[in-house]
Amino acid sequence: DAGVIQSPRHEVTEMGQEVTLRCKLISGHNSLFWYRQTMMRGLELLIYFNNNVPIDDSGMPEDRFSAKMPNASFSTLKIQPSEPRDSAVYFCASSPQGLGKNIQYFGAGTRLSVL
Amino acid sequence: GQQLNQSPQSMFIQEGEDVSMNCTSSSIFNTWLWYKQDPGEGPVLLIALYKAGELTSNGRLTAQFGITRKDSFLNISASIPSDVGIYFCAGQVTNDYKLSFGAGTTVTVRA
């Protein structure tokens, strides 16, 4: 079975450019989480969707960040305009349900470098 | 989410040794999870624990859900080079989607 698929795996861009990260959920999962991982802060939850609806976006750093789920199996995280401090590894994770004994399965991540 | 204290932060071990790491919290959790992250990859679930006192094994890995619900332990027996990586604990409260992660334990194995 395919796991969570993220693309691109690596992204290098210049400050001010728009960046779009993509995530395909595991089939049948209906919860989607975007995380950011840095050495200083570890894993931080950015946003959580359940059944395509954003439930908690309190972790989104600022208005430059936006996330969408255009359908049940796909999500995007957009940064516009990007800044060097956005450099990090971004993970998405999916889960079969929103609550209860529901494990989060992580993708391989997108390593973003903003120059 | 709540803060988890994971220790040790890092460890160098000899191949064949047993390894122990733990997580503690000031809050009660109803689920404890242990993940491993290899370099350049995402965290992969190793063991999930759902009941206080539960002891669960996955190959050479054994994890326990503390009786107080505020801690969990992971043991790796007879370590091998592929055990290298970062191990994260995560706690979850029932009916809460959020996972609280520890800062990770970096394991390096000397051949």
Short mmCIF file of C-alpha atoms in Angstrom, two decimals:
data_model
loop_
_atom_site.label_atom_id
_atom_site.label_comp_id
_atom_site.label_asym_id
_atom_site.label_seq_id
_atom_site.Cartn_x
_atom_site.Cartn_y
_atom_site.Cartn_z
CA ASP A 1 0.00 0.00 0.00
CA ALA A 2 1.24 3.50 -0.79
CA GLY A 3 1.95 5.66 2.20
CA VAL A 4 1.63 9.42 2.45
CA ILE A 5 3.26 10.92 -0.62
CA GLN A 6 4.85 14.35 -0.53
CA SER A 7 6.32 16.38 -3.34
CA PRO A 8 8.75 17.81 -4.02
CA ARG A 9 11.26 16.12 -1.73
CA HIS A 10 13.57 19.11 -1.94
CA GLU A 11 12.85 22.71 -2.83
CA VAL A 12 15.36 25.52 -3.11
CA THR A 13 13.98 28.96 -3.81
CA GLU A 14 14.81 32.58 -3.43
CA MET A 15 13.33 34.89 -0.86
CA GLY A 16 10.06 36.38 -2.05
CA GLN A 17 9.10 33.48 -4.29
CA GLU A 18 5.94 31.44 -3.87
CA VAL A 19 6.39 27.86 -2.70
CA THR A 20 3.78 25.11 -2.95
CA LEU A 21 4.18 21.82 -1.13
CA ARG A 22 1.96 18.89 -1.98
CA CYS A 23 0.64 15.92 -0.07
CA LYS A 24 -1.39 12.86 -1.03
CA LEU A 25 -3.13 11.13 1.86
CA ILE A 26 -3.31 7.41 2.41
CA SER A 27 -6.47 6.09 0.77
CA GLY A 28 -9.32 5.96 3.26
CA HIS A 29 -7.80 8.42 5.69
CA ASN A 30 -9.81 11.52 6.42
CA SER A 31 -7.54 13.55 8.69
CA LEU A 32 -4.57 15.52 7.45
CA PHE A 33 -1.86 17.26 9.44
CA TRP A 34 0.90 19.61 8.25
CA TYR A 35 4.01 19.85 10.44
CA ARG A 36 7.22 21.83 10.30
CA GLN A 37 10.46 20.42 11.73
CA THR A 38 13.47 22.51 12.69
CA MET A 39 16.42 21.87 14.96
CA MET A 40 15.37 24.67 17.27
CA ARG A 41 11.66 23.89 17.61
CA GLY A 42 11.36 20.21 16.73
CA LEU A 43 8.05 19.10 15.21
CA GLU A 44 5.40 21.83 15.19
CA LEU A 45 1.81 21.27 14.09
CA LEU A 46 0.83 23.91 11.54
CA ILE A 47 -2.71 22.93 10.60
CA TYR A 48 -5.16 20.06 10.96
CA PHE A 49 -7.96 19.09 8.55
CA ASN A 50 -10.75 16.64 9.17
CA ASN A 51 -12.97 15.60 6.27
CA ASN A 52 -11.44 18.35 4.11
CA VAL A 53 -12.34 21.06 6.65
CA PRO A 54 -9.62 23.02 8.46
CA ILE A 55 -10.23 22.43 12.15
CA ASP A 56 -7.20 24.04 13.75
CA ASP A 57 -4.85 26.45 11.99
CA SER A 58 -3.47 28.04 15.15
CA GLY A 59 0.01 26.75 14.34
CA MET A 60 0.23 28.54 11.00
CA PRO A 61 3.01 31.07 11.52
CA GLU A 62 1.45 34.01 9.72
CA ASP A 63 -0.66 35.06 6.79
CA ARG A 64 2.07 34.10 4.35
CA PHE A 65 1.15 30.47 4.99
CA SER A 66 -2.02 28.91 3.63
CA ALA A 67 -3.22 25.33 3.26
CA LYS A 68 -6.03 23.74 1.31
CA MET A 69 -7.66 20.38 0.75
CA PRO A 70 -9.32 20.60 -2.67
CA ASN A 71 -10.44 16.98 -2.34
CA ALA A 72 -10.38 14.14 0.15
CA SER A 73 -7.01 12.77 -0.90
CA PHE A 74 -4.87 15.82 -1.62
CA SER A 75 -3.58 18.87 0.19
CA THR A 76 -1.30 21.80 -0.53
CA LEU A 77 0.68 24.09 1.75
CA LYS A 78 1.60 27.39 0.19
CA ILE A 79 4.06 30.01 1.38
CA GLN A 80 3.85 33.38 -0.34
CA PRO A 81 6.16 35.23 -0.15
CA SER A 82 8.79 32.88 1.22
CA GLU A 83 11.47 34.05 3.65
CA PRO A 84 14.79 32.48 4.74
CA ARG A 85 13.34 31.72 8.19
CA ASP A 86 10.83 29.41 6.49
CA SER A 87 13.66 26.99 5.73
CA ALA A 88 12.76 23.70 7.38
CA VAL A 89 11.49 20.22 6.67
CA TYR A 90 7.73 20.15 6.15
CA PHE A 91 5.82 16.95 6.80
CA CYS A 92 2.28 15.98 6.20
CA ALA A 93 0.67 13.12 8.05
CA SER A 94 -2.66 11.41 7.59
CA SER A 95 -4.85 9.50 9.99
CA PRO A 96 -7.90 7.27 9.44
CA GLN A 97 -10.10 9.25 11.81
CA GLY A 98 -9.93 12.46 13.78
CA LEU A 99 -10.16 11.03 17.25
CA GLY A 100 -9.50 7.92 19.28
CA LYS A 101 -6.88 5.27 18.56
CA ASN A 102 -5.81 6.96 15.37
CA ILE A 103 -2.18 6.81 14.40
CA GLN A 104 -0.66 9.56 12.31
CA TYR A 105 1.32 8.28 9.33
CA PHE A 106 3.98 10.65 8.06
CA GLY A 107 5.24 11.33 4.58
CA ALA A 108 8.95 11.54 3.78
CA GLY A 109 8.88 15.33 3.99
CA THR A 110 9.85 18.27 1.82
CA ARG A 111 13.14 19.94 2.69
CA LEU A 112 12.71 23.63 1.92
CA SER A 113 15.62 26.02 1.62
CA VAL A 114 14.85 29.71 1.08
CA LEU A 115 17.92 31.67 0.07
CA GLY B 1 0.13 20.48 23.10
CA GLN B 2 1.66 19.57 26.42
CA GLN B 3 5.42 19.48 26.88
CA LEU B 4 7.14 16.11 26.91
CA ASN B 5 10.59 15.64 28.39
CA GLN B 6 12.51 13.00 26.49
CA SER B 7 15.84 11.67 27.67
CA PRO B 8 18.58 11.20 26.93
CA GLN B 9 18.96 13.74 24.13
CA SER B 10 21.57 11.57 22.45
CA MET B 11 23.51 8.40 23.00
CA PHE B 12 26.44 6.55 21.52
CA ILE B 13 26.16 2.84 21.95
CA GLN B 14 28.17 -0.22 21.08
CA GLU B 15 26.64 -2.67 18.65
CA GLY B 16 25.00 -5.44 20.64
CA GLU B 17 24.19 -3.25 23.64
CA ASP B 18 20.72 -2.67 25.02
CA VAL B 19 19.34 0.87 24.86
CA SER B 20 16.77 2.60 27.03
CA MET B 21 15.08 5.96 26.64
CA ASN B 22 12.09 7.55 28.28
CA CYS B 23 9.54 10.30 28.13
CA THR B 24 7.83 12.07 30.98
CA SER B 25 4.99 14.54 31.07
CA SER B 26 3.37 16.75 33.66
CA SER B 27 0.01 15.79 32.15
CA ILE B 28 -1.78 12.49 31.75
CA PHE B 29 -1.97 10.88 28.33
CA ASN B 30 -4.23 8.09 27.16
CA THR B 31 -2.04 7.05 24.24
CA TRP B 32 1.72 6.88 23.97
CA LEU B 33 3.44 6.43 20.62
CA TRP B 34 7.04 5.84 19.70
CA TYR B 35 8.32 6.89 16.27
CA LYS B 36 11.71 6.51 14.60
CA GLN B 37 13.04 8.98 12.05
CA ASP B 38 15.83 7.95 9.72
CA PRO B 39 17.97 10.66 8.09
CA GLY B 40 16.08 12.33 5.26
CA GLU B 41 12.83 10.52 6.02
CA GLY B 42 9.67 11.09 7.97
CA PRO B 43 8.87 9.59 11.38
CA VAL B 44 7.73 5.97 11.22
CA LEU B 45 5.57 4.47 13.93
CA LEU B 46 7.29 1.77 15.98
CA ILE B 47 4.91 1.02 18.83
CA ALA B 48 1.54 2.31 20.05
CA LEU B 49 0.41 1.97 23.67
CA TYR B 50 -3.18 2.48 24.79
CA LYS B 51 -3.45 1.26 28.37
CA ALA B 52 -1.63 2.17 31.59
CA GLY B 53 0.88 -0.54 32.46
CA GLU B 54 0.80 -1.98 28.94
CA LEU B 55 4.03 -3.58 27.76
CA THR B 56 4.30 -4.09 24.00
CA SER B 57 7.08 -5.52 21.85
CA ASN B 58 7.94 -5.12 18.18
CA GLY B 59 10.93 -7.32 17.38
CA ARG B 60 13.86 -6.06 19.44
CA LEU B 61 11.84 -3.07 20.62
CA THR B 62 9.83 -3.03 23.81
CA ALA B 63 7.82 -0.09 25.09
CA GLN B 64 5.81 0.42 28.26
CA PHE B 65 2.98 2.76 29.16
CA GLY B 66 3.69 4.03 32.66
CA ILE B 67 1.22 3.30 35.45
CA THR B 68 0.83 6.99 36.24
CA ARG B 69 -0.02 7.68 32.56
CA LYS B 70 2.63 10.40 32.66
CA ASP B 71 5.55 8.45 31.28
CA SER B 72 6.66 5.84 28.79
CA PHE B 73 9.82 3.87 28.13
CA LEU B 74 11.37 2.39 25.01
CA ASN B 75 14.01 -0.31 25.09
CA ILE B 76 16.04 -1.61 22.18
CA SER B 77 17.78 -4.90 22.75
CA ALA B 78 20.99 -6.05 21.03
CA SER B 79 21.40 -2.86 18.99
CA ILE B 80 22.56 -3.07 15.38
CA PRO B 81 23.84 -0.37 13.00
CA SER B 82 20.42 0.19 11.42
CA ASP B 83 19.07 1.31 14.80
CA VAL B 84 20.74 4.65 14.11
CA GLY B 85 18.25 7.47 13.97
CA ILE B 86 16.12 9.79 16.06
CA TYR B 87 13.48 8.27 18.30
CA PHE B 88 10.47 10.39 19.24
CA CYS B 89 7.85 9.78 21.85
CA ALA B 90 4.41 11.28 21.40
CA GLY B 91 1.46 11.49 23.73
CA GLN B 92 -2.20 11.93 22.97
CA VAL B 93 -5.24 12.64 25.10
CA THR B 94 -8.44 10.80 24.24
CA ASN B 95 -10.71 12.81 21.94
CA ASP B 96 -7.90 15.19 21.07
CA TYR B 97 -6.38 15.00 17.60
CA LYS B 98 -3.13 16.62 18.69
CA LEU B 99 0.06 14.73 19.37
CA SER B 100 2.58 16.19 21.80
CA PHE B 101 6.09 15.22 20.72
CA GLY B 102 9.26 14.85 22.70
CA ALA B 103 12.42 16.52 21.37
CA GLY B 104 13.85 13.18 20.31
CA THR B 105 16.70 10.87 21.29
CA THR B 106 19.46 10.60 18.70
CA VAL B 107 21.01 7.15 18.66
CA THR B 108 24.38 6.49 17.09
CA VAL B 109 25.76 2.97 17.03
CA ARG B 110 29.45 2.22 16.99
CA ALA B 111 30.15 -0.86 14.93
#
